[in-house]
CSV table of C-alpha atoms and ligand atoms in Angstrom, one decimal:
chain,number,residue,atom,x,y,z
A,1346,MET,CA,0.0,0.0,0.0
A,1347,THR,CA,1.4,3.4,-1.0
A,1348,ALA,CA,1.7,6.1,1.6
A,1349,SER,CA,-1.2,8.5,1.9
A,1350,TYR,CA,-1.1,11.7,-0.2
A,1351,PHE,CA,-1.8,13.4,3.1
A,1352,ALA,CA,0.9,11.6,5.1
A,1353,ASP,CA,2.9,14.8,5.9
A,1354,ILE,CA,-0.1,16.6,7.4
A,1355,PRO,CA,-0.6,16.2,11.1
A,1356,LYS,CA,-4.0,15.7,12.7
A,1357,VAL,CA,-5.6,19.1,13.2
A,1358,GLU,CA,-6.3,19.8,16.8
A,1359,PHE,CA,-7.7,22.8,18.8
A,1360,LYS,CA,-4.9,25.0,20.1
A,1361,GLY,CA,-6.8,28.2,21.0
A,1362,PRO,CA,-7.0,31.6,19.5
A,1363,ASP,CA,-3.3,32.5,19.9
A,1364,SER,CA,-2.0,29.4,18.1
A,1365,GLU,CA,0.5,30.1,15.3
A,1366,ASP,CA,0.2,26.6,13.9
A,1367,PRO,CA,-1.6,26.8,10.5
A,1368,PHE,CA,-2.7,23.1,11.0
A,1369,SER,CA,-4.6,23.9,14.2
A,1370,TYR,CA,-8.1,25.2,15.1
A,1371,ARG,CA,-8.2,28.5,17.0
A,1372,TYR,CA,-12.0,28.5,17.6
A,1373,TYR,CA,-13.3,25.0,16.8
A,1374,ASP,CA,-13.1,23.2,20.0
A,1375,ARG,CA,-15.3,20.2,19.3
A,1376,SER,CA,-16.0,19.3,22.9
A,1377,GLN,CA,-16.7,22.8,24.2
A,1378,ILE,CA,-20.3,23.1,25.5
A,1379,VAL,CA,-22.2,26.1,24.2
A,1380,LEU,CA,-26.0,26.5,24.7
A,1381,GLY,CA,-26.2,23.0,26.2
A,1382,LYS,CA,-24.4,21.0,23.5
A,1383,THR,CA,-20.9,20.5,22.2
A,1384,MET,CA,-19.7,22.5,19.2
A,1385,GLU,CA,-19.4,19.3,17.3
A,1386,GLU,CA,-23.1,18.5,17.9
A,1387,HIS,CA,-24.2,22.0,16.9
A,1388,LEU,CA,-22.1,22.5,13.8
A,1389,ARG,CA,-22.1,19.0,12.3
A,1390,PHE,CA,-19.3,19.8,9.8
A,1391,ALA,CA,-19.1,17.8,6.6
A,1392,VAL,CA,-16.5,17.6,3.7
A,1393,CYS,CA,-17.9,17.2,0.2
A,1394,TYR,CA,-16.4,14.5,-2.0
A,1395,TRP,CA,-16.8,16.2,-5.4
A,1396,HIS,CA,-14.7,19.4,-5.0
A,1397,THR,CA,-12.1,17.9,-2.8
A,1398,PHE,CA,-11.5,14.5,-4.3
A,1399,CYS,CA,-13.1,14.5,-7.8
A,1400,TRP,CA,-12.3,17.9,-9.4
A,1401,ASP,CA,-8.8,17.9,-10.8
A,1402,GLY,CA,-8.6,21.7,-11.3
A,1403,PHE,CA,-9.9,21.9,-14.8
A,1404,ASP,CA,-11.8,25.0,-16.0
A,1405,VAL,CA,-13.4,26.0,-19.3
A,1406,PHE,CA,-10.1,27.4,-20.5
A,1407,GLY,CA,-7.7,24.8,-19.3
A,1408,ALA,CA,-6.9,21.3,-18.1
A,1409,GLY,CA,-6.6,20.0,-14.6
A,1410,THR,CA,-3.7,21.2,-12.4
A,1411,PHE,CA,-3.9,19.2,-9.3
A,1412,ASN,CA,-2.2,15.9,-10.2
A,1413,ARG,CA,-3.8,13.9,-7.4
A,1414,PRO,CA,-2.4,10.3,-7.6
A,1415,TRP,CA,-6.0,8.8,-7.7
A,1416,HIS,CA,-6.8,10.8,-10.8
A,1417,ALA,CA,-4.2,9.0,-13.0
A,1418,GLY,CA,-5.7,6.4,-15.3
A,1419,ASP,CA,-9.3,5.1,-15.7
A,1420,LEU,CA,-11.8,5.6,-12.9
A,1421,ASP,CA,-12.2,1.8,-12.3
A,1422,GLN,CA,-12.9,0.1,-8.9
A,1423,ALA,CA,-9.2,0.3,-7.9
A,1424,ALA,CA,-9.1,4.0,-8.5
A,1425,ALA,CA,-12.4,4.5,-6.7
A,1426,GLU,CA,-10.9,2.6,-3.7
A,1427,ARG,CA,-7.7,4.6,-3.7
A,1428,LYS,CA,-9.8,7.8,-3.7
A,1429,LEU,CA,-11.9,6.4,-0.9
A,1430,ASP,CA,-8.8,5.7,1.2
A,1431,GLU,CA,-7.5,9.2,0.6
A,1432,ALA,CA,-10.9,10.8,1.4
A,1433,PHE,CA,-11.1,9.1,4.7
A,1434,ALA,CA,-7.4,9.9,5.5
A,1435,PHE,CA,-8.4,13.6,4.9
A,1436,PHE,CA,-11.6,13.4,7.0
A,1437,THR,CA,-9.9,11.9,10.0
A,1438,ARG,CA,-6.9,14.3,9.9
A,1439,LEU,CA,-9.3,17.2,9.7
A,1440,GLY,CA,-11.4,15.8,12.5
A,1441,VAL,CA,-14.9,16.3,10.8
A,1442,PRO,CA,-17.8,14.1,11.8
A,1443,TYR,CA,-19.4,13.9,8.4
A,1444,PHE,CA,-19.0,13.7,4.6
A,1445,CYS,CA,-21.3,14.0,1.6
A,1446,PHE,CA,-21.2,12.4,-1.9
A,1447,HIS,CA,-22.8,12.0,-5.3
A,1448,ASP,CA,-23.1,8.5,-6.6
A,1449,VAL,CA,-20.7,9.1,-9.5
A,1450,ASP,CA,-18.1,10.7,-7.1
A,1451,VAL,CA,-17.4,7.5,-5.3
A,1452,MET,CA,-17.9,4.7,-7.8
A,1453,ALA,CA,-16.1,3.3,-10.9
A,1454,ALA,CA,-17.3,4.9,-14.1
A,1455,ALA,CA,-20.4,3.2,-15.7
A,1456,GLU,CA,-22.2,3.7,-18.9
A,1457,THR,CA,-25.1,1.2,-18.8
A,1458,PRO,CA,-27.8,1.0,-16.1
A,1459,ALA,CA,-26.7,-2.5,-15.0
A,1460,ASP,CA,-23.0,-1.3,-14.6
A,1461,HIS,CA,-24.2,1.7,-12.7
A,1462,VAL,CA,-26.0,-0.4,-10.2
A,1463,ARG,CA,-23.1,-2.9,-9.9
A,1464,HIS,CA,-20.4,-0.3,-9.5
A,1465,LEU,CA,-22.3,1.8,-7.0
A,1466,SER,CA,-23.0,-1.2,-4.9
A,1467,ALA,CA,-19.4,-2.4,-5.0
A,1468,ILE,CA,-18.1,0.8,-3.5
A,1469,VAL,CA,-20.9,1.2,-1.0
A,1470,ASP,CA,-19.7,-1.9,0.9
A,1471,LYS,CA,-16.2,-0.4,1.0
A,1472,ILE,CA,-17.6,3.0,2.2
A,1473,ALA,CA,-19.4,1.2,5.0
A,1474,ASP,CA,-16.2,-0.5,6.1
A,1475,LYS,CA,-14.3,2.9,6.1
A,1476,MET,CA,-17.1,4.5,8.1
A,1477,ALA,CA,-17.0,1.8,10.7
A,1478,GLU,CA,-13.2,1.9,11.0
A,1479,THR,CA,-13.1,5.7,11.4
A,1480,GLY,CA,-16.4,6.8,13.0
A,1481,VAL,CA,-16.9,9.4,10.2
A,1482,ASN,CA,-20.7,9.5,9.3
A,1483,LEU,CA,-22.7,10.4,6.2
A,1484,LEU,CA,-24.5,13.7,6.4
A,1485,TRP,CA,-26.1,13.3,3.0
A,1486,GLY,CA,-26.0,11.4,-0.3
A,1487,THR,CA,-27.2,12.5,-3.7
A,1488,ALA,CA,-27.2,11.5,-7.4
A,1489,ASN,CA,-25.4,13.3,-10.1
A,1490,VAL,CA,-28.1,13.7,-12.8
A,1491,PHE,CA,-26.5,16.6,-14.5
A,1492,SER,CA,-22.9,15.8,-15.6
A,1493,HIS,CA,-23.4,13.0,-18.1
A,1494,PRO,CA,-24.3,14.1,-21.7
A,1495,ARG,CA,-27.6,12.2,-21.5
A,1496,TYR,CA,-28.7,14.9,-19.0
A,1497,MET,CA,-28.0,17.9,-21.3
A,1498,ALA,CA,-31.7,18.7,-21.5
A,1499,GLY,CA,-32.5,17.7,-17.8
A,1500,GLY,CA,-33.1,14.6,-15.8
A,1501,ALA,CA,-36.7,14.5,-14.6
A,1502,THR,CA,-37.7,17.4,-16.8
A,1503,ASN,CA,-36.1,15.9,-20.0
A,1504,PRO,CA,-38.3,15.7,-23.1
A,1505,ASP,CA,-37.3,12.1,-23.4
A,1506,PRO,CA,-38.8,9.9,-20.6
A,1507,ASP,CA,-36.0,7.4,-21.0
A,1508,VAL,CA,-33.6,10.0,-19.7
A,1509,ALA,CA,-36.0,10.6,-16.7
A,1510,ALA,CA,-35.9,6.8,-16.2
A,1511,PHE,CA,-32.1,6.8,-16.0
A,1512,ALA,CA,-32.4,9.6,-13.5
A,1513,ALA,CA,-34.9,7.6,-11.5
A,1514,LEU,CA,-32.5,4.6,-11.5
A,1515,GLN,CA,-29.7,6.8,-10.2
A,1516,VAL,CA,-31.8,8.5,-7.5
A,1517,ALA,CA,-33.4,5.3,-6.3
A,1518,HIS,CA,-30.0,3.6,-5.9
A,1519,ALA,CA,-28.3,6.7,-4.4
A,1520,MET,CA,-31.1,6.9,-1.8
A,1521,GLU,CA,-30.8,3.2,-1.0
A,1522,ALA,CA,-27.0,3.6,-0.7
A,1523,THR,CA,-27.6,6.6,1.6
A,1524,HIS,CA,-30.0,4.6,3.7
A,1525,LYS,CA,-27.6,1.7,3.9
A,1526,LEU,CA,-24.9,4.0,5.1
A,1527,ASN,CA,-27.2,5.6,7.7
A,1528,GLY,CA,-27.1,8.9,6.0
A,1529,GLU,CA,-29.1,11.6,7.7
A,1530,ASN,CA,-30.4,13.4,4.6
A,1531,TYR,CA,-30.9,12.8,0.9
A,1532,VAL,CA,-30.3,15.9,-1.4
A,1533,LEU,CA,-31.7,16.7,-4.8
A,1534,TRP,CA,-30.0,19.5,-6.7
A,1535,GLY,CA,-31.6,20.0,-10.1
A,1536,GLY,CA,-28.7,21.5,-12.0
A,1537,ARG,CA,-30.3,20.8,-15.4
A,1538,GLU,CA,-33.9,20.9,-14.3
A,1539,GLY,CA,-34.7,24.1,-16.0
A,1540,TYR,CA,-34.2,25.5,-19.5
A,1541,ASP,CA,-31.7,27.1,-21.7
A,1542,CYS,CA,-34.2,28.4,-24.3
A,1543,LEU,CA,-37.9,29.0,-23.6
A,1544,LEU,CA,-38.6,28.6,-27.3
A,1545,ASN,CA,-38.0,24.9,-27.2
A,1546,THR,CA,-39.5,24.3,-23.7
A,1547,ASP,CA,-42.9,23.3,-22.4
A,1548,MET,CA,-42.5,24.8,-18.9
A,1549,ARG,CA,-45.9,23.6,-17.6
A,1550,ARG,CA,-45.1,20.0,-18.6
A,1551,GLU,CA,-41.6,20.1,-17.2
A,1552,LEU,CA,-42.8,21.4,-13.8
A,1553,ASP,CA,-45.4,18.5,-13.7
A,1554,GLN,CA,-42.7,16.0,-14.6
A,1555,LEU,CA,-40.5,17.4,-11.8
A,1556,GLY,CA,-43.5,17.4,-9.3
A,1557,ARG,CA,-44.2,13.8,-10.2
A,1558,PHE,CA,-40.6,12.8,-10.0
A,1559,LEU,CA,-40.2,14.3,-6.5
A,1560,THR,CA,-43.5,12.6,-5.4
A,1561,MET,CA,-42.0,9.3,-6.5
A,1562,VAL,CA,-38.8,10.0,-4.6
A,1563,VAL,CA,-40.8,10.7,-1.4
A,1564,GLU,CA,-42.8,7.5,-1.9
A,1565,HIS,CA,-39.6,5.5,-2.4
A,1566,LYS,CA,-38.2,7.0,0.8
A,1567,HIS,CA,-41.2,5.7,2.8
A,1568,LYS,CA,-41.1,2.4,0.9
A,1569,ILE,CA,-37.5,1.6,1.9
A,1570,GLY,CA,-37.9,3.0,5.4
A,1571,PHE,CA,-35.4,5.7,5.0
A,1572,GLU,CA,-35.9,8.1,7.9
A,1573,GLY,CA,-33.6,10.9,6.9
A,1574,THR,CA,-34.8,14.2,5.5
A,1575,ILE,CA,-35.2,14.8,1.7
A,1576,LEU,CA,-33.7,18.2,0.8
A,1577,ILE,CA,-34.0,20.3,-2.3
A,1578,GLU,CA,-31.0,22.6,-3.0
A,1579,PRO,CA,-32.2,25.8,-4.6
A,1580,LYS,CA,-30.1,27.6,-7.3
A,1581,PRO,CA,-31.4,30.2,-9.8
A,1582,HIS,CA,-29.2,29.4,-12.8
A,1583,GLU,CA,-25.8,27.9,-13.9
A,1584,PRO,CA,-25.6,25.5,-15.7
A,1585,THR,CA,-29.0,26.2,-17.1
A,1586,LYS,CA,-30.2,29.7,-17.9
A,1587,HIS,CA,-33.2,29.3,-15.6
A,1588,GLN,CA,-33.4,26.6,-12.9
A,1589,TYR,CA,-36.8,25.7,-11.6
A,1590,ASP,CA,-35.7,25.4,-8.0
A,1591,THR,CA,-34.7,29.1,-8.1
A,1592,ASP,CA,-34.7,30.0,-4.4
A,1593,VAL,CA,-36.3,29.1,-1.1
A,1594,ALA,CA,-39.6,31.0,-1.8
A,1595,THR,CA,-39.9,29.3,-5.3
A,1596,VAL,CA,-39.2,25.9,-3.9
A,1597,TYR,CA,-41.8,26.4,-1.2
A,1598,GLY,CA,-44.4,27.3,-3.8
A,1599,PHE,CA,-43.5,24.2,-5.8
A,1600,LEU,CA,-43.7,22.0,-2.8
A,1601,LYS,CA,-47.1,23.4,-1.9
A,1602,ARG,CA,-48.4,22.9,-5.4
A,1603,TYR,CA,-47.5,19.2,-5.3
A,1604,GLY,CA,-48.5,18.7,-1.7
A,1605,LEU,CA,-44.9,17.9,-0.5
A,1606,GLU,CA,-44.3,20.8,1.9
A,1607,ASN,CA,-44.3,18.5,4.9
A,1608,GLU,CA,-42.0,15.9,3.3
A,1609,VAL,CA,-39.2,18.0,1.8
A,1610,ARG,CA,-36.9,20.7,3.2
A,1611,VAL,CA,-34.2,22.8,1.7
A,1612,ASN,CA,-30.4,22.7,1.6
A,1613,ILE,CA,-29.3,26.3,1.4
A,1614,GLU,CA,-26.1,27.2,-0.3
A,1615,ALA,CA,-24.5,30.6,0.3
A,1616,ASN,CA,-23.3,31.2,-3.2
A,1617,HIS,CA,-26.7,30.0,-4.6
A,1618,ALA,CA,-28.5,32.6,-2.4
A,1619,THR,CA,-26.3,35.4,-3.6
A,1620,LEU,CA,-26.7,34.3,-7.3
A,1621,ALA,CA,-30.5,34.5,-6.7
A,1622,GLY,CA,-30.1,38.1,-5.5
A,1623,HIS,CA,-30.6,37.3,-1.8
A,1624,SER,CA,-28.4,37.4,1.2
A,1625,PHE,CA,-27.4,34.0,2.7
A,1626,GLU,CA,-29.2,34.9,5.9
A,1627,HIS,CA,-32.4,35.8,4.0
A,1628,GLU,CA,-32.6,32.3,2.6
A,1629,ILE,CA,-32.0,30.7,6.0
A,1630,ALA,CA,-34.4,33.0,7.8
A,1631,LEU,CA,-37.2,32.5,5.2
A,1632,ALA,CA,-36.7,28.7,5.2
A,1633,SER,CA,-37.0,28.6,8.9
A,1634,ASP,CA,-40.1,30.9,8.9
A,1635,LEU,CA,-41.7,28.6,6.3
A,1636,GLY,CA,-40.8,25.5,8.4
A,1637,ILE,CA,-38.5,24.0,5.6
A,1638,PHE,CA,-35.0,24.7,6.9
A,1639,GLY,CA,-32.9,21.6,6.6
A,1640,SER,CA,-29.2,22.0,5.9
A,1641,VAL,CA,-26.5,24.3,4.6
A,1642,ASP,CA,-23.8,24.2,1.9
A,1643,MET,CA,-21.1,26.6,3.0
A,1644,ASN,CA,-19.1,28.6,0.5
A,1645,ARG,CA,-19.0,32.1,-0.9
A,1646,GLY,CA,-19.1,33.8,-4.3
A,1647,ASP,CA,-17.0,36.6,-5.6
A,1648,PRO,CA,-18.7,39.9,-5.5
A,1649,GLN,CA,-17.4,40.8,-9.0
A,1650,ASN,CA,-18.3,37.5,-10.7
A,1651,GLY,CA,-21.7,36.4,-11.6
A,1652,TRP,CA,-21.2,32.6,-11.3
A,1653,ASP,CA,-20.8,30.0,-8.6
A,1654,THR,CA,-17.2,30.3,-7.6
A,1655,ASP,CA,-17.6,28.0,-4.6
A,1656,GLN,CA,-14.8,29.6,-2.6
A,1657,PHE,CA,-14.3,28.8,1.1
A,1658,PRO,CA,-16.2,31.3,3.3
A,1659,ASN,CA,-14.1,34.0,5.0
A,1660,ASP,CA,-16.5,36.8,5.9
A,1661,LEU,CA,-17.1,36.7,9.6
A,1662,ARG,CA,-19.9,39.2,9.6
A,1663,GLU,CA,-21.9,37.4,6.9
A,1664,ILE,CA,-21.4,34.0,8.6
A,1665,THR,CA,-22.2,35.4,12.1
A,1666,LEU,CA,-25.6,36.6,10.7
A,1667,ALA,CA,-26.2,33.2,9.1
A,1668,LEU,CA,-25.4,31.4,12.4
A,1669,TYR,CA,-27.7,33.8,14.3
A,1670,TYR,CA,-30.7,32.9,12.1
A,1671,ILE,CA,-29.8,29.2,12.3
A,1672,LEU,CA,-29.6,29.3,16.1
A,1673,LYS,CA,-32.7,31.4,16.3
A,1674,SER,CA,-34.6,28.7,14.4
A,1675,GLY,CA,-33.4,26.1,16.9
A,1676,GLY,CA,-30.3,24.9,15.1
A,1677,PHE,CA,-29.9,21.8,12.9
A,1678,THR,CA,-31.8,18.6,13.4
A,1679,THR,CA,-30.7,16.2,10.6
A,1680,GLY,CA,-28.8,19.0,8.7
A,1681,GLY,CA,-25.3,20.3,9.1
A,1682,PHE,CA,-22.6,22.5,7.5
A,1683,ASN,CA,-21.3,20.9,4.4
A,1684,PHE,CA,-18.4,22.7,2.8
A,1685,ASP,CA,-19.4,22.8,-0.9
A,1686,ALA,CA,-16.3,24.7,-1.6
A,1687,LYS,CA,-13.1,24.2,-3.6
A,1688,VAL,CA,-9.6,25.5,-3.4
A,1689,ARG,CA,-8.5,27.7,-6.4
A,1690,ARG,CA,-7.0,26.1,-9.4
A,1691,GLN,CA,-3.5,27.4,-8.5
A,1692,SER,CA,-3.8,25.9,-5.0
A,1693,ILE,CA,-2.3,22.6,-6.1
A,1694,ASP,CA,-0.8,21.1,-2.9
A,1695,ALA,CA,-2.3,18.7,-0.4
A,1696,GLU,CA,-1.9,21.3,2.3
A,1697,ASP,CA,-4.1,23.8,0.4
A,1698,LEU,CA,-7.1,21.5,0.9
A,1699,PHE,CA,-6.4,21.7,4.6
A,1700,HIS,CA,-6.0,25.5,4.7
A,1701,GLY,CA,-9.3,25.9,2.9
A,1702,HIS,CA,-11.2,23.7,5.3
A,1703,ILE,CA,-9.4,24.7,8.5
A,1704,GLY,CA,-10.1,28.4,7.7
A,1705,ALA,CA,-13.8,27.7,7.0
A,1706,ILE,CA,-14.3,25.5,10.0
A,1707,ASP,CA,-12.7,28.0,12.3
A,1708,LEU,CA,-14.6,30.9,10.8
A,1709,THR,CA,-17.9,29.0,11.3
A,1710,ALA,CA,-17.0,28.1,14.9
A,1711,ARG,CA,-16.1,31.7,15.6
A,1712,ALA,CA,-19.3,33.0,14.0
A,1713,PHE,CA,-21.2,30.4,16.0
A,1714,LEU,CA,-19.8,31.8,19.3
A,1715,ASN,CA,-20.7,35.3,18.2
A,1716,ALA,CA,-24.2,34.3,17.3
A,1717,ALA,CA,-24.7,32.3,20.5
A,1718,ALA,CA,-23.7,35.5,22.5
A,1719,MET,CA,-26.3,37.5,20.4
A,1720,LEU,CA,-28.9,34.9,21.0
A,1721,GLU,CA,-28.3,34.8,24.8
A,1722,ASP,CA,-28.5,38.6,25.3
A,1723,ASN,CA,-31.7,38.7,23.2
A,1724,VAL,CA,-31.3,42.3,22.1
A,1725,ILE,CA,-32.4,41.7,18.5
A,1726,SER,CA,-35.3,39.4,19.3
A,1727,GLN,CA,-36.6,41.7,22.0
A,1728,PHE,CA,-36.4,44.7,19.6
A,1729,VAL,CA,-38.3,42.8,16.9
A,1730,GLU,CA,-40.8,41.6,19.5
A,1731,ASP,CA,-41.5,45.1,20.7
A,1732,ARG,CA,-41.8,46.4,17.2
A,1733,TYR,CA,-44.8,44.2,16.4
A,1734,ALA,CA,-46.3,44.2,19.9
A,1735,GLY,CA,-49.4,46.2,18.6
A,1736,TRP,CA,-50.6,43.1,16.8
A,1737,LYS,CA,-51.1,41.2,20.0
A,1738,THR,CA,-54.2,43.2,21.1
A,1739,GLY,CA,-57.0,45.4,19.8
A,1740,ILE,CA,-57.5,45.7,16.1
A,1741,GLY,CA,-54.3,43.9,15.2
A,1742,ALA,CA,-55.4,40.7,17.1
A,1743,GLN,CA,-58.9,41.0,15.6
A,1744,MET,CA,-57.4,41.1,12.0
A,1745,LEU,CA,-55.2,38.2,12.6
A,1746,GLY,CA,-57.9,36.2,14.4
A,1747,ARG,CA,-60.2,36.8,11.4
A,1748,ASP,CA,-62.7,38.5,13.7
A,1749,ALA,CA,-62.7,41.6,11.5
A,1750,SER,CA,-63.5,42.0,7.8
A,1751,LEU,CA,-61.8,44.6,5.6
A,1752,ALA,CA,-64.9,46.8,6.0
A,1753,ASP,CA,-64.7,46.5,9.8
A,1754,VAL,CA,-61.1,47.5,9.8
A,1755,ALA,CA,-61.8,50.5,7.5
A,1756,ALA,CA,-64.7,51.5,9.8
A,1757,TYR,CA,-62.4,51.2,12.9
A,1758,ALA,CA,-59.9,53.6,11.2
A,1759,VAL,CA,-62.6,56.2,10.7
A,1760,ASP,CA,-64.3,55.7,14.1
A,1761,GLN,CA,-61.0,55.9,16.0
A,1762,ASN,CA,-59.7,58.7,13.8
A,1763,ILE,CA,-56.4,56.9,13.9
A,1764,GLN,CA,-53.1,58.8,13.5
A,1765,PRO,CA,-50.3,56.2,13.4
A,1766,ALA,CA,-47.2,57.7,15.0
A,1767,LEU,CA,-43.9,57.3,13.0
A,1768,LYS,CA,-41.4,55.1,14.8
A,1769,SER,CA,-37.7,54.6,14.0
A,1770,GLY,CA,-36.6,51.3,12.6
A,1771,ARG,CA,-33.2,51.8,14.3
A,1772,GLN,CA,-31.3,50.1,11.5
A,1773,GLU,CA,-28.0,51.8,12.3
A,1774,TRP,CA,-28.2,51.0,16.0
A,1775,LEU,CA,-28.9,47.4,15.2
A,1776,GLU,CA,-26.1,47.2,12.7
A,1777,ASN,CA,-23.7,48.7,15.3
A,1778,TYR,CA,-24.9,46.1,17.8
A,1779,LEU,CA,-24.0,43.4,15.2
A,1780,THR,CA,-20.6,45.0,14.6
A,1781,ARG,CA,-19.8,44.8,18.3
A,1782,HIS,CA,-20.5,41.1,18.2
A,1783,VAL,CA,-18.4,40.3,15.2
A,1784,LYS,CA,-15.2,39.3,17.0
B,736,XUL,C1,-23.9,22.8,-7.5
B,736,XUL,C2,-24.0,22.2,-6.1
B,736,XUL,C3,-24.0,20.8,-6.0
B,736,XUL,C4,-25.0,20.2,-5.0
B,736,XUL,C5,-25.1,18.7,-4.9
B,736,XUL,O1,-23.9,24.2,-7.6
B,736,XUL,O2,-24.1,23.0,-5.2
B,736,XUL,O3,-22.7,20.3,-5.8
B,736,XUL,O4,-24.6,20.7,-3.7
B,736,XUL,O5,-25.4,18.2,-6.2
B,737,CO,CO1,-24.2,22.6,-3.1
C-alpha cells in the first residue's frame, strides 16, 4: 500500500485563538459546550467528496492542475478505492464528523444502467467499512443527474422519458445507498432541471414532470424505510439559464403545489443565495419561517463575478448573521454544515485542501460563538418583538384572528380617527450592535 497523499499533514487539533500553527483550530473546540451542546453537535461539519477528491482543477479554459495520484488512469474500482482511502485519510486528519457524496463521485465509471447499479453497490460496501473503521458518518448522499451528456436537457424534466428513467434509476439507488450508510439526509440538486431556451421548452409540462418525480422520490423513501430528510437545494441558474428550484420561496411554492411541503426541506447554499439576488441569511431565515429549513452548503461567491465560484467562506460578519438565524430557528436537526467549496486552481498542494477547510471550519465556529452570544443577550429578538407588539391586542389581534373584515377595519380607522405615529426602525443602531458582536 502506497503512503497517503496526506501523510505529511498532522491531525488538526484545537490549540486556542493564539495558536501560530496553521494546522490547528483556533476556535473550533469540538468538545466545548455552548448553549447546552458540544460545538461538534451544533455545527455538524461535513466535507464534500466532489470538489475535494473528484475535481482535478480543470476549468473551461484549461486542463486539470492538481495531479492527485488517484486521478491517474481510468476511474475503475481500484481508482475509486484509492480515492476512498485518501478521502477518509483527509476526513480523519481534519477531524470532521461527516462527509457528503454524489453516486458518481465515489464509484467506478459506468455507462449502462446495469453497470451503474453494480459499480455503486461495489463501492458502498467499502464505504461502510471505512465509516465503521473511522467513525466518520454520512450527512447526505445524492445522485449526479446533471454531468453525463444524457442529461443535457435535464433529468426529470427531460423531453425524453428514458432519460428521466435513467435519473430515476440513479436517484433510487443513491437513496438506497444513503439509507444503507445511515445517511441523515438525501439531497436533490436539479442543476439541469430548467431550461436554456424558452422557445423549445414546455414549462408547464416540465414542472409537472418534476413534481411527479419528486413525489415518486418521497414515496420511495417511505417504501424503503429511510428516515432521513429529503432536501432540495435551490439555485437560480448555472448551468441552465433558468433553474426551476430558483430560491427558497420558489421551492416552497413548488412543494405546496405538489403537496410535498411536509415531506421535503431545503439545503441552502450561500453562493446560490447570492446568485439569486438574496443574502445568505435571508434564505436561512425564510426557510426557517416557512418550516422547511434543513441543511447548509457553506461557501462564498466573488462579488465581482456572476457565477458559482464555490470559494471557502471568509466573511465573519456574513457568517455570524447566518449562524444567528440558524440558532434562532433552533439549530440543525438532521442537517449540518457541508463545505461545498473548492480551493483555487493554483492551490495545487495537499496542504491547500487543509488550509481551505481549516479556515472555513474556524470561521464558522467563531461565527457560532458570536451568534450564541447575540442569542443569549436577546437584544435583536426583543427589539423585533416590541416592534410588532401592537398586533397582540386590539384591532391587530382582531385582524389576525379573522374577527374583522376589511370593511370592519376600515370603519375602525374612521371611528377611532387613527393617527399612526412614526417610529424609527433603528437600523444603524442594530447594525452597530451586530458589529460589536463580530469578533
Ligand atoms: C452545485 C451544487 C451541487 C450540490 C449537490 O452548484 O451545489 O454540488 O450541492 O449536487
Ligand atoms: Co451545493
